[in-house]
PDB file of C-alpha atoms in Angstrom:
ATOM      1  CA  MET A   1    -114.460  64.052 -63.262  1.00  0.00           C
ATOM      2  CA  MET A   2    -111.256  62.216 -62.365  1.00  0.00           C
ATOM      3  CA  ARG A   3    -110.752  60.587 -59.048  1.00  0.00           C
ATOM      4  CA  PRO A   4    -107.431  61.116 -57.301  1.00  0.00           C
ATOM      5  CA  ALA A   5    -104.942  58.342 -57.725  1.00  0.00           C
ATOM      6  CA  THR A   6    -104.330  56.289 -54.669  1.00  0.00           C
ATOM      7  CA  GLU A   7    -100.799  56.063 -53.397  1.00  0.00           C
ATOM      8  CA  PRO A   8     -99.194  52.814 -54.540  1.00  0.00           C
ATOM      9  CA  SER A   9     -97.829  52.189 -51.057  1.00  0.00           C
ATOM     10  CA  ALA A  10    -101.397  52.099 -49.696  1.00  0.00           C
ATOM     11  CA  PHE A  11    -101.926  48.680 -51.280  1.00  0.00           C
ATOM     12  CA  PRO A  12     -99.765  45.717 -50.368  1.00  0.00           C
ATOM     13  CA  SER A  13     -97.708  44.196 -53.122  1.00  0.00           C
ATOM     14  CA  PRO A  14     -98.470  40.647 -54.248  1.00  0.00           C
ATOM     15  CA  ALA A  15     -95.405  39.462 -52.307  1.00  0.00           C
ATOM     16  CA  GLU A  16     -96.623  41.239 -49.166  1.00  0.00           C
ATOM     17  CA  ARG A  17    -100.108  39.715 -49.566  1.00  0.00           C
ATOM     18  CA  ARG A  18     -98.618  36.244 -50.000  1.00  0.00           C
ATOM     19  CA  GLN A  19     -96.474  36.713 -46.899  1.00  0.00           C
ATOM     20  CA  ARG A  20     -99.461  37.940 -44.878  1.00  0.00           C
ATOM     21  CA  ASN A  21    -101.575  34.981 -46.069  1.00  0.00           C
ATOM     22  CA  ARG A  22     -98.746  32.572 -45.284  1.00  0.00           C
ATOM     23  CA  GLU A  23     -98.439  33.977 -41.762  1.00  0.00           C
ATOM     24  CA  GLU A  24    -102.210  33.680 -41.240  1.00  0.00           C
ATOM     25  CA  VAL A  25    -102.070  29.999 -42.233  1.00  0.00           C
ATOM     26  CA  ARG A  26     -99.098  29.422 -39.892  1.00  0.00           C
ATOM     27  CA  VAL A  27    -101.052  30.959 -37.015  1.00  0.00           C
ATOM     28  CA  ALA A  28    -104.085  28.798 -37.839  1.00  0.00           C
ATOM     29  CA  ILE A  29    -101.889  25.682 -37.882  1.00  0.00           C
ATOM     30  CA  LEU A  30    -100.368  26.580 -34.505  1.00  0.00           C
ATOM     31  CA  GLU A  31    -103.808  27.215 -32.994  1.00  0.00           C
ATOM     32  CA  ALA A  32    -105.115  23.900 -34.344  1.00  0.00           C
ATOM     33  CA  ALA A  33    -102.047  22.084 -33.005  1.00  0.00           C
ATOM     34  CA  ARG A  34    -102.594  23.614 -29.567  1.00  0.00           C
ATOM     35  CA  ALA A  35    -106.223  22.484 -29.597  1.00  0.00           C
ATOM     36  CA  VAL A  36    -105.206  18.926 -30.537  1.00  0.00           C
ATOM     37  CA  MET A  37    -102.579  18.865 -27.770  1.00  0.00           C
ATOM     38  CA  ARG A  38    -105.089  20.140 -25.192  1.00  0.00           C
ATOM     39  CA  GLU A  39    -107.607  17.484 -26.186  1.00  0.00           C
ATOM     40  CA  GLN A  40    -105.364  14.477 -26.839  1.00  0.00           C
ATOM     41  CA  GLY A  41    -102.114  15.217 -25.026  1.00  0.00           C
ATOM     42  CA  VAL A  42     -98.930  16.954 -26.101  1.00  0.00           C
ATOM     43  CA  ALA A  43     -97.158  13.805 -27.278  1.00  0.00           C
ATOM     44  CA  ALA A  44    -100.249  12.696 -29.235  1.00  0.00           C
ATOM     45  CA  LEU A  45    -100.072  15.585 -31.692  1.00  0.00           C
ATOM     46  CA  SER A  46    -101.190  14.325 -35.090  1.00  0.00           C
ATOM     47  CA  LEU A  47    -100.329  16.238 -38.240  1.00  0.00           C
ATOM     48  CA  ARG A  48    -103.254  14.573 -39.985  1.00  0.00           C
ATOM     49  CA  GLU A  49    -105.647  15.936 -37.326  1.00  0.00           C
ATOM     50  CA  VAL A  50    -104.079  19.400 -37.459  1.00  0.00           C
ATOM     51  CA  ALA A  51    -104.417  19.413 -41.249  1.00  0.00           C
ATOM     52  CA  ARG A  52    -108.046  18.323 -41.019  1.00  0.00           C
ATOM     53  CA  ARG A  53    -108.798  21.190 -38.643  1.00  0.00           C
ATOM     54  CA  VAL A  54    -107.277  23.799 -40.929  1.00  0.00           C
ATOM     55  CA  GLN A  55    -108.946  22.170 -43.947  1.00  0.00           C
ATOM     56  CA  MET A  56    -105.850  21.117 -45.857  1.00  0.00           C
ATOM     57  CA  GLN A  57    -104.116  17.879 -46.732  1.00  0.00           C
ATOM     58  CA  ALA A  58    -101.488  16.667 -44.269  1.00  0.00           C
ATOM     59  CA  PRO A  59     -98.619  16.894 -46.813  1.00  0.00           C
ATOM     60  CA  SER A  60     -99.493  20.591 -47.306  1.00  0.00           C
ATOM     61  CA  LEU A  61     -98.420  21.289 -43.722  1.00  0.00           C
ATOM     62  CA  TYR A  62     -94.840  20.617 -44.771  1.00  0.00           C
ATOM     63  CA  ALA A  63     -94.913  23.854 -46.775  1.00  0.00           C
ATOM     64  CA  TYR A  64     -95.216  25.659 -43.439  1.00  0.00           C
ATOM     65  CA  PHE A  65     -93.339  23.348 -41.077  1.00  0.00           C
ATOM     66  CA  PRO A  66     -90.737  20.964 -42.536  1.00  0.00           C
ATOM     67  CA  SER A  67     -91.415  18.313 -39.867  1.00  0.00           C
ATOM     68  CA  LYS A  68     -93.508  17.509 -36.838  1.00  0.00           C
ATOM     69  CA  MET A  69     -90.537  18.457 -34.676  1.00  0.00           C
ATOM     70  CA  ALA A  70     -90.421  21.867 -36.408  1.00  0.00           C
ATOM     71  CA  LEU A  71     -94.073  22.339 -35.461  1.00  0.00           C
ATOM     72  CA  TYR A  72     -93.243  21.404 -31.863  1.00  0.00           C
ATOM     73  CA  ASP A  73     -90.348  23.880 -31.988  1.00  0.00           C
ATOM     74  CA  ALA A  74     -92.653  26.687 -33.141  1.00  0.00           C
ATOM     75  CA  LEU A  75     -95.029  25.802 -30.306  1.00  0.00           C
ATOM     76  CA  PHE A  76     -92.120  25.791 -27.830  1.00  0.00           C
ATOM     77  CA  LEU A  77     -91.173  29.296 -29.002  1.00  0.00           C
ATOM     78  CA  THR A  78     -94.815  30.350 -28.657  1.00  0.00           C
ATOM     79  CA  ALA A  79     -94.687  29.108 -25.046  1.00  0.00           C
ATOM     80  CA  VAL A  80     -91.490  31.042 -24.326  1.00  0.00           C
ATOM     81  CA  ARG A  81     -92.908  34.280 -25.724  1.00  0.00           C
ATOM     82  CA  LEU A  82     -96.303  33.914 -24.091  1.00  0.00           C
ATOM     83  CA  ARG A  83     -94.709  33.125 -20.723  1.00  0.00           C
ATOM     84  CA  ALA A  84     -92.647  36.313 -21.061  1.00  0.00           C
ATOM     85  CA  GLU A  85     -95.840  38.303 -21.708  1.00  0.00           C
ATOM     86  CA  TYR A  86     -97.412  36.885 -18.545  1.00  0.00           C
ATOM     87  CA  ARG A  87     -94.281  37.741 -16.559  1.00  0.00           C
ATOM     88  CA  ASP A  88     -94.075  41.280 -17.923  1.00  0.00           C
ATOM     89  CA  ARG A  89     -97.757  41.937 -17.200  1.00  0.00           C
ATOM     90  CA  ASP A  90     -97.375  40.771 -13.597  1.00  0.00           C
ATOM     91  CA  ASP A  91     -94.186  42.788 -13.089  1.00  0.00           C
ATOM     92  CA  GLU A  92     -96.007  46.071 -13.751  1.00  0.00           C
ATOM     93  CA  GLY A  93     -96.495  48.140 -10.619  1.00  0.00           C
ATOM     94  CA  ARG A  94     -94.665  45.738  -8.337  1.00  0.00           C
ATOM     95  CA  GLU A  95     -91.970  47.131  -6.108  1.00  0.00           C
ATOM     96  CA  GLY A  96     -89.535  45.378  -3.874  1.00  0.00           C
ATOM     97  CA  PHE A  97     -87.992  41.953  -4.175  1.00  0.00           C
ATOM     98  CA  TRP A  98     -90.704  39.938  -2.407  1.00  0.00           C
ATOM     99  CA  ASP A  99     -93.541  41.659  -4.250  1.00  0.00           C
ATOM    100  CA  ARG A 100     -91.865  40.999  -7.621  1.00  0.00           C
ATOM    101  CA  LEU A 101     -91.102  37.404  -6.624  1.00  0.00           C
ATOM    102  CA  GLU A 102     -94.736  36.858  -5.686  1.00  0.00           C
ATOM    103  CA  GLY A 103     -95.740  38.267  -9.089  1.00  0.00           C
ATOM    104  CA  ARG A 104     -93.368  35.902 -10.860  1.00  0.00           C
ATOM    105  CA  PHE A 105     -94.873  32.888  -9.100  1.00  0.00           C
ATOM    106  CA  GLU A 106     -98.396  34.062  -9.807  1.00  0.00           C
ATOM    107  CA  SER A 107     -97.647  34.613 -13.501  1.00  0.00           C
ATOM    108  CA  TYR A 108     -95.921  31.229 -13.772  1.00  0.00           C
ATOM    109  CA  PHE A 109     -98.876  29.368 -12.279  1.00  0.00           C
ATOM    110  CA  ARG A 110    -101.438  31.360 -14.278  1.00  0.00           C
ATOM    111  CA  PHE A 111     -99.523  30.619 -17.481  1.00  0.00           C
ATOM    112  CA  ALA A 112     -99.492  26.900 -16.604  1.00  0.00           C
ATOM    113  CA  GLN A 113    -103.182  26.882 -15.745  1.00  0.00           C
ATOM    114  CA  GLU A 114    -104.330  28.826 -18.809  1.00  0.00           C
ATOM    115  CA  ASN A 115    -101.975  27.151 -21.308  1.00  0.00           C
ATOM    116  CA  PRO A 116    -101.450  23.584 -20.079  1.00  0.00           C
ATOM    117  CA  GLU A 117    -100.349  22.249 -23.465  1.00  0.00           C
ATOM    118  CA  LEU A 118     -97.663  24.919 -23.887  1.00  0.00           C
ATOM    119  CA  TYR A 119     -96.567  24.572 -20.278  1.00  0.00           C
ATOM    120  CA  GLN A 120     -96.122  20.820 -20.687  1.00  0.00           C
ATOM    121  CA  LEU A 121     -94.182  21.213 -23.919  1.00  0.00           C
ATOM    122  CA  ALA A 122     -91.859  23.884 -22.540  1.00  0.00           C
ATOM    123  CA  TYR A 123     -91.360  22.704 -18.968  1.00  0.00           C
ATOM    124  CA  GLU A 124     -92.166  19.009 -18.757  1.00  0.00           C
ATOM    125  CA  ARG A 125     -90.849  17.785 -22.119  1.00  0.00           C
ATOM    126  CA  PRO A 126     -93.407  14.981 -22.712  1.00  0.00           C
ATOM    127  CA  VAL A 127     -92.433  14.414 -26.366  1.00  0.00           C
ATOM    128  CA  PRO A 128     -89.797  11.712 -26.834  1.00  0.00           C
ATOM    129  CA  GLY A 129     -86.997  12.937 -29.059  1.00  0.00           C
ATOM    130  CA  PHE A 130     -88.083  16.592 -29.120  1.00  0.00           C
ATOM    131  CA  VAL A 131     -85.258  19.020 -28.500  1.00  0.00           C
ATOM    132  CA  PRO A 132     -85.906  22.706 -29.132  1.00  0.00           C
ATOM    133  CA  SER A 133     -83.778  24.279 -31.845  1.00  0.00           C
ATOM    134  CA  ALA A 134     -80.709  26.295 -30.909  1.00  0.00           C
ATOM    135  CA  GLU A 135     -82.533  29.495 -31.922  1.00  0.00           C
ATOM    136  CA  SER A 136     -85.528  28.709 -29.704  1.00  0.00           C
ATOM    137  CA  LEU A 137     -83.324  27.780 -26.767  1.00  0.00           C
ATOM    138  CA  GLU A 138     -81.324  30.969 -27.227  1.00  0.00           C
ATOM    139  CA  GLU A 139     -84.490  33.039 -26.964  1.00  0.00           C
ATOM    140  CA  ALA A 140     -85.673  31.002 -23.988  1.00  0.00           C
ATOM    141  CA  PHE A 141     -82.383  31.493 -22.140  1.00  0.00           C
ATOM    142  CA  GLN A 142     -82.361  35.225 -22.829  1.00  0.00           C
ATOM    143  CA  ALA A 143     -85.800  35.751 -21.292  1.00  0.00           C
ATOM    144  CA  PRO A 144     -85.589  36.688 -17.609  1.00  0.00           C
ATOM    145  CA  ALA A 145     -87.156  34.110 -15.287  1.00  0.00           C
TER     146      ALA A 145
END
């Protein structure tokens, strides 16, 4: 008895699997970096400590982020996108200018309280020499306040 052939599109290609694995490692690196920044301060981010937490050698991080500043840039973009999610969630069901304004303030403060490391990186700029990339700034400027 023959079993039916499975559609080839049901299984990811090797390239798709590699891309998915690469993205999973990037996410793990970003999460580890956030944890280090929460514990030791935003400006004290150590690539060696991030690498240790994701169980890889520090030079291996450069395959995912070409520099420490590139890692900061990815974290800045994470902050911009997460802040937009907070804002959008608080905008739901609000009517009238003052009600929406109150929601914006509430979402801003909740974002800062729940994500202090991202808030500091995006709004306080505690890292000497860090300037977000043009692409990240473009996305940040396009997001409504």
